């Protein structure tokens, strides 16, 4: 398959303005921006024909070009990363079999997450969209619970059914587990913020209006579910690595600690 990886990035985040340009401290003491680290993660994926940053912000664009990234400027009206990917695809006239959306806040995404996602789409012709899910280990589950207790919105959880077709995604911890009754293995799956779309699915997405659950949850992938699209959840293995996105400033120490462990 001809695969294009797009990294949608916006400056005006409500929870964390300027997040793509936030710098993290690497184990050797050097500093690197979040968008640069995400670009490095995308470039480590074997077989991708094209990698580009999709943004509407000149500050992000200038920084990305400085470290050698291709940049596609998109509309300021894009409301989420999926819309930005669709806009970038159209503006750049890209013809591809598969578009992978690696959101710019996930520098800990291992390259095999994307490779397994691509392989799943090759094998499952009925899937219009695919996204990775990761069974929570005790540490990650603890981060979810800690964030909720502190009133923070952290990672997203996923629920899927037969054939691993997505049933729901939420910023709450679902399914609910009563305190003190956490089973082993933990039946909570962390949704990894990566998507693979067939171009036809992207084209339909931008024609659909935002639905109620997408609006209240603030999760773009719910628009596919509200319109009956087949979304495949692909279970991936972190191979002992901690995975976490940078959603809030409080996540920086978590990610820096994970980088030191690597």
PDB file of C-alpha atoms in Angstrom:
ATOM      1  CA  UNK A   1       0.000   0.000   0.000  1.00  0.00           C
ATOM      2  CA  UNK A   2       1.050   3.581  -0.650  1.00  0.00           C
ATOM      3  CA  UNK A   3       1.024   5.149   2.825  1.00  0.00           C
ATOM      4  CA  UNK A   4       1.104   8.842   3.727  1.00  0.00           C
ATOM      5  CA  UNK A   5       1.696   9.910   7.339  1.00  0.00           C
ATOM      6  CA  UNK A   6       0.294  13.306   8.304  1.00  0.00           C
ATOM      7  CA  UNK A   7       1.017  15.040  11.609  1.00  0.00           C
ATOM      8  CA  UNK A   8      -1.781  17.528  12.331  1.00  0.00           C
ATOM      9  CA  UNK A   9      -0.653  20.277  14.687  1.00  0.00           C
ATOM     10  CA  UNK A  10      -2.383  23.390  15.943  1.00  0.00           C
ATOM     11  CA  UNK A  11      -1.225  26.142  18.257  1.00  0.00           C
ATOM     12  CA  UNK A  12      -4.566  27.174  19.744  1.00  0.00           C
ATOM     13  CA  UNK A  13      -5.225  24.225  22.042  1.00  0.00           C
ATOM     14  CA  UNK A  14      -7.754  25.030  24.767  1.00  0.00           C
ATOM     15  CA  UNK A  15      -6.068  22.847  27.389  1.00  0.00           C
ATOM     16  CA  UNK A  16      -2.473  23.583  26.399  1.00  0.00           C
ATOM     17  CA  UNK A  17      -1.891  26.539  24.026  1.00  0.00           C
ATOM     18  CA  UNK A  18       1.283  26.186  21.972  1.00  0.00           C
ATOM     19  CA  UNK A  19       1.604  22.503  22.843  1.00  0.00           C
ATOM     20  CA  UNK A  20       3.414  21.393  19.626  1.00  0.00           C
ATOM     21  CA  UNK A  21       6.269  23.786  20.427  1.00  0.00           C
ATOM     22  CA  UNK A  22       6.569  22.704  24.079  1.00  0.00           C
ATOM     23  CA  UNK A  23      10.053  21.397  24.781  1.00  0.00           C
ATOM     24  CA  UNK A  24      10.921  18.215  26.621  1.00  0.00           C
ATOM     25  CA  UNK A  25      14.239  17.353  28.239  1.00  0.00           C
ATOM     26  CA  UNK A  26      15.847  14.253  26.781  1.00  0.00           C
ATOM     27  CA  UNK A  27      17.951  11.854  28.877  1.00  0.00           C
ATOM     28  CA  UNK A  28      21.177  13.443  27.583  1.00  0.00           C
ATOM     29  CA  UNK A  29      20.011  16.844  28.864  1.00  0.00           C
ATOM     30  CA  UNK A  30      19.207  18.294  25.444  1.00  0.00           C
ATOM     31  CA  UNK A  31      15.824  19.858  24.687  1.00  0.00           C
ATOM     32  CA  UNK A  32      13.535  18.951  21.803  1.00  0.00           C
ATOM     33  CA  UNK A  33      10.070  20.165  20.828  1.00  0.00           C
ATOM     34  CA  UNK A  34       7.047  17.921  20.936  1.00  0.00           C
ATOM     35  CA  UNK A  35       6.395  18.300  17.192  1.00  0.00           C
ATOM     36  CA  UNK A  36      10.033  17.415  16.403  1.00  0.00           C
ATOM     37  CA  UNK A  37       9.833  14.297  18.550  1.00  0.00           C
ATOM     38  CA  UNK A  38       6.600  13.280  16.840  1.00  0.00           C
ATOM     39  CA  UNK A  39       8.212  13.838  13.433  1.00  0.00           C
ATOM     40  CA  UNK A  40      11.118  11.618  14.481  1.00  0.00           C
ATOM     41  CA  UNK A  41       8.625   8.920  15.514  1.00  0.00           C
ATOM     42  CA  UNK A  42       6.910   9.114  12.109  1.00  0.00           C
ATOM     43  CA  UNK A  43      10.204   8.930  10.220  1.00  0.00           C
ATOM     44  CA  UNK A  44      11.050   5.706  12.068  1.00  0.00           C
ATOM     45  CA  UNK A  45       8.037   3.919  10.509  1.00  0.00           C
ATOM     46  CA  UNK A  46       9.233   1.674   7.665  1.00  0.00           C
ATOM     47  CA  UNK A  47       7.501   1.875   4.302  1.00  0.00           C
ATOM     48  CA  UNK A  48       5.857   5.299   4.560  1.00  0.00           C
ATOM     49  CA  UNK A  49       6.021   7.028   1.177  1.00  0.00           C
ATOM     50  CA  UNK A  50       5.507  10.533   2.560  1.00  0.00           C
ATOM     51  CA  UNK A  51       5.538  12.284   5.945  1.00  0.00           C
ATOM     52  CA  UNK A  52       4.289  15.843   6.406  1.00  0.00           C
ATOM     53  CA  UNK A  53       3.236  18.232   9.156  1.00  0.00           C
ATOM     54  CA  UNK A  54      -0.245  19.704   8.600  1.00  0.00           C
ATOM     55  CA  UNK A  55      -0.810  23.021  10.363  1.00  0.00           C
ATOM     56  CA  UNK A  56      -2.483  26.405  10.047  1.00  0.00           C
ATOM     57  CA  UNK A  57       0.065  28.188  12.242  1.00  0.00           C
ATOM     58  CA  UNK A  58       3.119  29.990  10.876  1.00  0.00           C
ATOM     59  CA  UNK A  59       5.108  29.451  14.097  1.00  0.00           C
ATOM     60  CA  UNK A  60       4.693  25.694  13.903  1.00  0.00           C
ATOM     61  CA  UNK A  61       5.339  25.702  10.151  1.00  0.00           C
ATOM     62  CA  UNK A  62       8.577  27.693  10.488  1.00  0.00           C
ATOM     63  CA  UNK A  63       9.847  25.470  13.299  1.00  0.00           C
ATOM     64  CA  UNK A  64       8.989  22.287  11.389  1.00  0.00           C
ATOM     65  CA  UNK A  65      10.735  23.482   8.242  1.00  0.00           C
ATOM     66  CA  UNK A  66      13.803  24.365  10.326  1.00  0.00           C
ATOM     67  CA  UNK A  67      14.287  20.717  11.288  1.00  0.00           C
ATOM     68  CA  UNK A  68      13.632  19.525   7.727  1.00  0.00           C
ATOM     69  CA  UNK A  69       9.960  18.551   7.754  1.00  0.00           C
ATOM     70  CA  UNK A  70       7.604  18.921   4.820  1.00  0.00           C
ATOM     71  CA  UNK A  71       4.765  21.264   5.802  1.00  0.00           C
ATOM     72  CA  UNK A  72       1.267  21.472   4.332  1.00  0.00           C
ATOM     73  CA  UNK A  73      -0.614  24.625   5.335  1.00  0.00           C
ATOM     74  CA  UNK A  74      -4.269  23.993   6.107  1.00  0.00           C
ATOM     75  CA  UNK A  75      -7.395  25.994   6.819  1.00  0.00           C
ATOM     76  CA  UNK A  76      -7.884  27.739  10.161  1.00  0.00           C
ATOM     77  CA  UNK A  77     -11.425  26.333  10.241  1.00  0.00           C
ATOM     78  CA  UNK A  78     -10.324  22.720  10.813  1.00  0.00           C
ATOM     79  CA  UNK A  79     -11.836  21.653  14.128  1.00  0.00           C
ATOM     80  CA  UNK A  80      -9.760  18.555  14.760  1.00  0.00           C
ATOM     81  CA  UNK A  81      -6.900  16.469  13.424  1.00  0.00           C
ATOM     82  CA  UNK A  82      -9.066  14.349  11.159  1.00  0.00           C
ATOM     83  CA  UNK A  83     -10.502  17.404   9.421  1.00  0.00           C
ATOM     84  CA  UNK A  84      -6.962  18.806   9.132  1.00  0.00           C
ATOM     85  CA  UNK A  85      -5.745  15.577   7.499  1.00  0.00           C
ATOM     86  CA  UNK A  86      -8.623  15.680   5.024  1.00  0.00           C
ATOM     87  CA  UNK A  87      -7.883  19.322   4.228  1.00  0.00           C
ATOM     88  CA  UNK A  88      -4.144  18.655   3.793  1.00  0.00           C
ATOM     89  CA  UNK A  89      -4.839  15.696   1.506  1.00  0.00           C
ATOM     90  CA  UNK A  90      -7.044  17.845  -0.722  1.00  0.00           C
ATOM     91  CA  UNK A  91      -4.807  20.925  -0.749  1.00  0.00           C
ATOM     92  CA  UNK A  92      -1.644  18.974  -1.554  1.00  0.00           C
ATOM     93  CA  UNK A  93      -3.391  16.786  -4.132  1.00  0.00           C
ATOM     94  CA  UNK A  94      -2.002  13.659  -2.515  1.00  0.00           C
ATOM     95  CA  UNK A  95      -3.029  10.345  -4.058  1.00  0.00           C
ATOM     96  CA  UNK A  96      -2.514   7.503  -1.611  1.00  0.00           C
ATOM     97  CA  UNK A  97      -4.019   4.199  -0.502  1.00  0.00           C
ATOM     98  CA  UNK A  98      -3.904   5.005   3.188  1.00  0.00           C
ATOM     99  CA  UNK A  99      -3.580   8.114   5.333  1.00  0.00           C
ATOM    100  CA  UNK A 100      -2.090   7.705   8.801  1.00  0.00           C
ATOM    101  CA  UNK A 101      -2.804  10.479  11.299  1.00  0.00           C
ATOM    102  CA  UNK A 102      -0.064  10.657  13.937  1.00  0.00           C
ATOM    103  CA  UNK A 103      -1.206  13.414  16.231  1.00  0.00           C
ATOM    104  CA  UNK A 104       1.486  15.812  17.327  1.00  0.00           C
ATOM    105  CA  UNK A 105       1.208  15.082  21.058  1.00  0.00           C
ATOM    106  CA  UNK A 106       2.353  11.452  21.108  1.00  0.00           C
ATOM    107  CA  UNK A 107       6.170  11.343  20.992  1.00  0.00           C
ATOM    108  CA  UNK A 108       6.241   7.990  22.800  1.00  0.00           C
ATOM    109  CA  UNK A 109       4.422   6.244  19.937  1.00  0.00           C
ATOM    110  CA  UNK A 110       6.589   3.260  18.922  1.00  0.00           C
ATOM    111  CA  UNK A 111       6.969   2.726  15.157  1.00  0.00           C
ATOM    112  CA  UNK A 112       5.495  -0.765  15.381  1.00  0.00           C
ATOM    113  CA  UNK A 113       2.159   0.708  16.521  1.00  0.00           C
ATOM    114  CA  UNK A 114       1.855   2.352  13.106  1.00  0.00           C
ATOM    115  CA  UNK A 115       3.211  -0.658  11.231  1.00  0.00           C
ATOM    116  CA  UNK A 116       0.653  -2.957  12.857  1.00  0.00           C
ATOM    117  CA  UNK A 117      -2.100  -0.464  12.093  1.00  0.00           C
ATOM    118  CA  UNK A 118      -1.138  -0.403   8.426  1.00  0.00           C
ATOM    119  CA  UNK A 119      -0.967  -4.209   8.314  1.00  0.00           C
ATOM    120  CA  UNK A 120      -4.429  -4.453   9.884  1.00  0.00           C
ATOM    121  CA  UNK A 121      -5.916  -2.178   7.218  1.00  0.00           C
ATOM    122  CA  UNK A 122      -4.287  -4.256   4.490  1.00  0.00           C
ATOM    123  CA  UNK A 123      -5.830  -7.415   5.957  1.00  0.00           C
ATOM    124  CA  UNK A 124      -9.302  -6.023   6.766  1.00  0.00           C
ATOM    125  CA  UNK A 125     -10.973  -4.664   3.646  1.00  0.00           C
ATOM    126  CA  UNK A 126     -14.179  -3.911   5.587  1.00  0.00           C
ATOM    127  CA  UNK A 127     -12.507  -1.432   7.924  1.00  0.00           C
ATOM    128  CA  UNK A 128     -12.835   2.195   6.868  1.00  0.00           C
ATOM    129  CA  UNK A 129     -10.753   3.470   9.777  1.00  0.00           C
ATOM    130  CA  UNK A 130      -8.407   1.746  12.205  1.00  0.00           C
ATOM    131  CA  UNK A 131      -6.891   2.907  15.474  1.00  0.00           C
ATOM    132  CA  UNK A 132      -4.596   1.219  18.002  1.00  0.00           C
ATOM    133  CA  UNK A 133      -5.636   0.271  21.518  1.00  0.00           C
ATOM    134  CA  UNK A 134      -3.368  -0.757  24.349  1.00  0.00           C
ATOM    135  CA  UNK A 135      -4.438  -2.782  27.366  1.00  0.00           C
ATOM    136  CA  UNK A 136      -3.725  -0.715  30.463  1.00  0.00           C
ATOM    137  CA  UNK A 137      -0.965  -1.851  32.757  1.00  0.00           C
ATOM    138  CA  UNK A 138      -1.263  -0.911  36.459  1.00  0.00           C
ATOM    139  CA  UNK A 139       0.855   2.244  35.981  1.00  0.00           C
ATOM    140  CA  UNK A 140      -1.197   3.606  33.092  1.00  0.00           C
ATOM    141  CA  UNK A 141      -4.477   2.705  34.777  1.00  0.00           C
ATOM    142  CA  UNK A 142      -3.235   4.544  37.859  1.00  0.00           C
ATOM    143  CA  UNK A 143      -2.537   7.640  35.725  1.00  0.00           C
ATOM    144  CA  UNK A 144      -6.102   7.516  34.386  1.00  0.00           C
ATOM    145  CA  UNK A 145      -7.613   7.285  37.852  1.00  0.00           C
ATOM    146  CA  UNK A 146      -5.264   9.954  39.248  1.00  0.00           C
ATOM    147  CA  UNK A 147      -6.197  12.389  36.490  1.00  0.00           C
ATOM    148  CA  UNK A 148      -9.927  11.905  37.066  1.00  0.00           C
ATOM    149  CA  UNK A 149      -9.558  12.446  40.808  1.00  0.00           C
ATOM    150  CA  UNK A 150      -7.627  15.663  40.119  1.00  0.00           C
ATOM    151  CA  UNK A 151     -10.264  16.885  37.657  1.00  0.00           C
ATOM    152  CA  UNK A 152      -7.914  16.576  34.683  1.00  0.00           C
ATOM    153  CA  UNK A 153      -8.765  15.112  31.299  1.00  0.00           C
ATOM    154  CA  UNK A 154      -5.976  12.672  30.496  1.00  0.00           C
ATOM    155  CA  UNK A 155      -5.943   9.836  28.010  1.00  0.00           C
ATOM    156  CA  UNK A 156      -8.899   8.261  26.215  1.00  0.00           C
ATOM    157  CA  UNK A 157     -10.280   4.757  26.692  1.00  0.00           C
ATOM    158  CA  UNK A 158     -11.805   2.482  24.049  1.00  0.00           C
ATOM    159  CA  UNK A 159     -14.500  -0.185  24.149  1.00  0.00           C
ATOM    160  CA  UNK A 160     -14.849  -2.657  21.298  1.00  0.00           C
ATOM    161  CA  UNK A 161     -16.936  -5.716  20.507  1.00  0.00           C
ATOM    162  CA  UNK A 162     -16.959  -8.706  18.188  1.00  0.00           C
ATOM    163  CA  UNK A 163     -14.293  -8.536  15.522  1.00  0.00           C
ATOM    164  CA  UNK A 164     -12.702  -5.684  17.497  1.00  0.00           C
ATOM    165  CA  UNK A 165     -15.071  -3.164  15.949  1.00  0.00           C
ATOM    166  CA  UNK A 166     -15.199  -0.005  18.050  1.00  0.00           C
ATOM    167  CA  UNK A 167     -18.311   0.504  20.179  1.00  0.00           C
ATOM    168  CA  UNK A 168     -17.313   3.677  22.024  1.00  0.00           C
ATOM    169  CA  UNK A 169     -14.451   5.977  23.000  1.00  0.00           C
ATOM    170  CA  UNK A 170     -14.481   8.148  26.095  1.00  0.00           C
ATOM    171  CA  UNK A 171     -12.394  10.511  28.166  1.00  0.00           C
ATOM    172  CA  UNK A 172     -13.846   8.748  31.178  1.00  0.00           C
ATOM    173  CA  UNK A 173     -12.360   5.465  32.353  1.00  0.00           C
ATOM    174  CA  UNK A 174     -14.598   2.827  30.768  1.00  0.00           C
ATOM    175  CA  UNK A 175     -15.589   0.213  31.620  1.00  0.00           C
ATOM    176  CA  UNK A 176     -16.074   1.353  35.201  1.00  0.00           C
ATOM    177  CA  UNK A 177     -14.196  -0.633  37.843  1.00  0.00           C
ATOM    178  CA  UNK A 178     -15.144  -0.338  41.512  1.00  0.00           C
ATOM    179  CA  UNK A 179     -12.292   0.773  43.809  1.00  0.00           C
ATOM    180  CA  UNK A 180     -10.405  -2.176  45.223  1.00  0.00           C
ATOM    181  CA  UNK A 181     -11.825  -4.558  42.618  1.00  0.00           C
ATOM    182  CA  UNK A 182      -9.331  -4.162  39.754  1.00  0.00           C
ATOM    183  CA  UNK A 183      -9.036  -7.534  37.985  1.00  0.00           C
ATOM    184  CA  UNK A 184      -5.975  -8.962  36.291  1.00  0.00           C
ATOM    185  CA  UNK A 185      -5.676  -8.398  33.384  1.00  0.00           C
ATOM    186  CA  UNK A 186      -7.179  -4.921  33.583  1.00  0.00           C
ATOM    187  CA  UNK A 187     -10.157  -4.730  31.145  1.00  0.00           C
ATOM    188  CA  UNK A 188      -9.511  -1.078  30.280  1.00  0.00           C
ATOM    189  CA  UNK A 189      -7.925  -0.203  26.944  1.00  0.00           C
ATOM    190  CA  UNK A 190      -5.997   3.009  26.378  1.00  0.00           C
ATOM    191  CA  UNK A 191      -6.825   4.514  23.004  1.00  0.00           C
ATOM    192  CA  UNK A 192      -3.635   5.455  21.176  1.00  0.00           C
ATOM    193  CA  UNK A 193      -4.073   8.739  19.290  1.00  0.00           C
ATOM    194  CA  UNK A 194      -3.236   7.378  15.853  1.00  0.00           C
ATOM    195  CA  UNK A 195      -5.647   6.717  12.969  1.00  0.00           C
ATOM    196  CA  UNK A 196      -5.410   5.070   9.578  1.00  0.00           C
ATOM    197  CA  UNK A 197      -8.084   6.134   7.098  1.00  0.00           C
ATOM    198  CA  UNK A 198      -9.009   5.091   3.622  1.00  0.00           C
ATOM    199  CA  UNK A 199      -9.210   8.325   1.595  1.00  0.00           C
ATOM    200  CA  UNK A 200     -12.915   7.743   0.852  1.00  0.00           C
ATOM    201  CA  UNK A 201     -13.667   7.666   4.583  1.00  0.00           C
ATOM    202  CA  UNK A 202     -11.847  10.973   5.075  1.00  0.00           C
ATOM    203  CA  UNK A 203     -13.838  12.530   2.248  1.00  0.00           C
ATOM    204  CA  UNK A 204     -17.126  11.494   3.882  1.00  0.00           C
ATOM    205  CA  UNK A 205     -16.030  12.653   7.325  1.00  0.00           C
ATOM    206  CA  UNK A 206     -15.826  16.312   6.406  1.00  0.00           C
ATOM    207  CA  UNK A 207     -19.335  16.193   4.933  1.00  0.00           C
ATOM    208  CA  UNK A 208     -20.869  14.904   8.174  1.00  0.00           C
ATOM    209  CA  UNK A 209     -22.011  17.344  10.851  1.00  0.00           C
ATOM    210  CA  UNK A 210     -20.654  17.056  14.365  1.00  0.00           C
ATOM    211  CA  UNK A 211     -22.910  14.769  16.394  1.00  0.00           C
ATOM    212  CA  UNK A 212     -23.940  15.022  20.023  1.00  0.00           C
ATOM    213  CA  UNK A 213     -21.488  12.536  21.512  1.00  0.00           C
ATOM    214  CA  UNK A 214     -18.560  13.897  19.513  1.00  0.00           C
ATOM    215  CA  UNK A 215     -19.410  17.358  20.786  1.00  0.00           C
ATOM    216  CA  UNK A 216     -19.783  16.475  24.463  1.00  0.00           C
ATOM    217  CA  UNK A 217     -16.806  14.098  24.618  1.00  0.00           C
ATOM    218  CA  UNK A 218     -14.610  16.218  22.372  1.00  0.00           C
ATOM    219  CA  UNK A 219     -13.399  13.113  20.523  1.00  0.00           C
ATOM    220  CA  UNK A 220     -13.191  13.360  16.739  1.00  0.00           C
ATOM    221  CA  UNK A 221     -13.350   9.595  16.081  1.00  0.00           C
ATOM    222  CA  UNK A 222     -16.885   9.435  17.479  1.00  0.00           C
ATOM    223  CA  UNK A 223     -18.150  11.109  14.298  1.00  0.00           C
ATOM    224  CA  UNK A 224     -17.320   7.912  12.416  1.00  0.00           C
ATOM    225  CA  UNK A 225     -19.281   5.809  14.923  1.00  0.00           C
ATOM    226  CA  UNK A 226     -22.254   8.176  14.922  1.00  0.00           C
ATOM    227  CA  UNK A 227     -22.464   7.782  11.150  1.00  0.00           C
ATOM    228  CA  UNK A 228     -22.111   4.005  11.095  1.00  0.00           C
ATOM    229  CA  UNK A 229     -18.555   3.764   9.745  1.00  0.00           C
ATOM    230  CA  UNK A 230     -16.596   0.614  10.569  1.00  0.00           C
ATOM    231  CA  UNK A 231     -13.749   1.492  12.924  1.00  0.00           C
ATOM    232  CA  UNK A 232     -11.318  -1.316  13.723  1.00  0.00           C
ATOM    233  CA  UNK A 233      -9.523  -1.367  17.070  1.00  0.00           C
ATOM    234  CA  UNK A 234      -6.092  -2.913  16.652  1.00  0.00           C
ATOM    235  CA  UNK A 235      -4.623  -4.185  19.907  1.00  0.00           C
ATOM    236  CA  UNK A 236      -0.918  -3.414  20.069  1.00  0.00           C
ATOM    237  CA  UNK A 237       1.809  -4.444  22.486  1.00  0.00           C
ATOM    238  CA  UNK A 238       3.931  -1.761  24.138  1.00  0.00           C
ATOM    239  CA  UNK A 239       6.701  -4.357  24.695  1.00  0.00           C
ATOM    240  CA  UNK A 240       7.319  -3.096  28.181  1.00  0.00           C
ATOM    241  CA  UNK A 241       7.345   0.582  27.264  1.00  0.00           C
ATOM    242  CA  UNK A 242       5.121   3.148  28.951  1.00  0.00           C
ATOM    243  CA  UNK A 243       2.874   4.944  26.482  1.00  0.00           C
ATOM    244  CA  UNK A 244       1.295   8.320  27.291  1.00  0.00           C
ATOM    245  CA  UNK A 245       0.259  11.366  25.289  1.00  0.00           C
ATOM    246  CA  UNK A 246       1.020  14.933  26.258  1.00  0.00           C
ATOM    247  CA  UNK A 247      -2.434  16.271  27.072  1.00  0.00           C
ATOM    248  CA  UNK A 248      -1.629  18.656  29.933  1.00  0.00           C
ATOM    249  CA  UNK A 249       1.510  20.399  31.242  1.00  0.00           C
ATOM    250  CA  UNK A 250       1.490  17.833  34.075  1.00  0.00           C
ATOM    251  CA  UNK A 251       2.220  15.105  31.514  1.00  0.00           C
ATOM    252  CA  UNK A 252       5.686  16.450  30.691  1.00  0.00           C
ATOM    253  CA  UNK A 253       7.375  14.875  33.756  1.00  0.00           C
ATOM    254  CA  UNK A 254       5.665  11.548  32.983  1.00  0.00           C
ATOM    255  CA  UNK A 255       6.962  11.534  29.421  1.00  0.00           C
ATOM    256  CA  UNK A 256      10.446  12.684  30.418  1.00  0.00           C
ATOM    257  CA  UNK A 257      10.585   9.857  32.994  1.00  0.00           C
ATOM    258  CA  UNK A 258       9.504   7.357  30.332  1.00  0.00           C
ATOM    259  CA  UNK A 259      12.235   8.623  27.990  1.00  0.00           C
ATOM    260  CA  UNK A 260      14.843   8.059  30.718  1.00  0.00           C
ATOM    261  CA  UNK A 261      13.610   4.476  31.156  1.00  0.00           C
ATOM    262  CA  UNK A 262      14.088   3.894  27.420  1.00  0.00           C
TER     263      UNK A 262
END
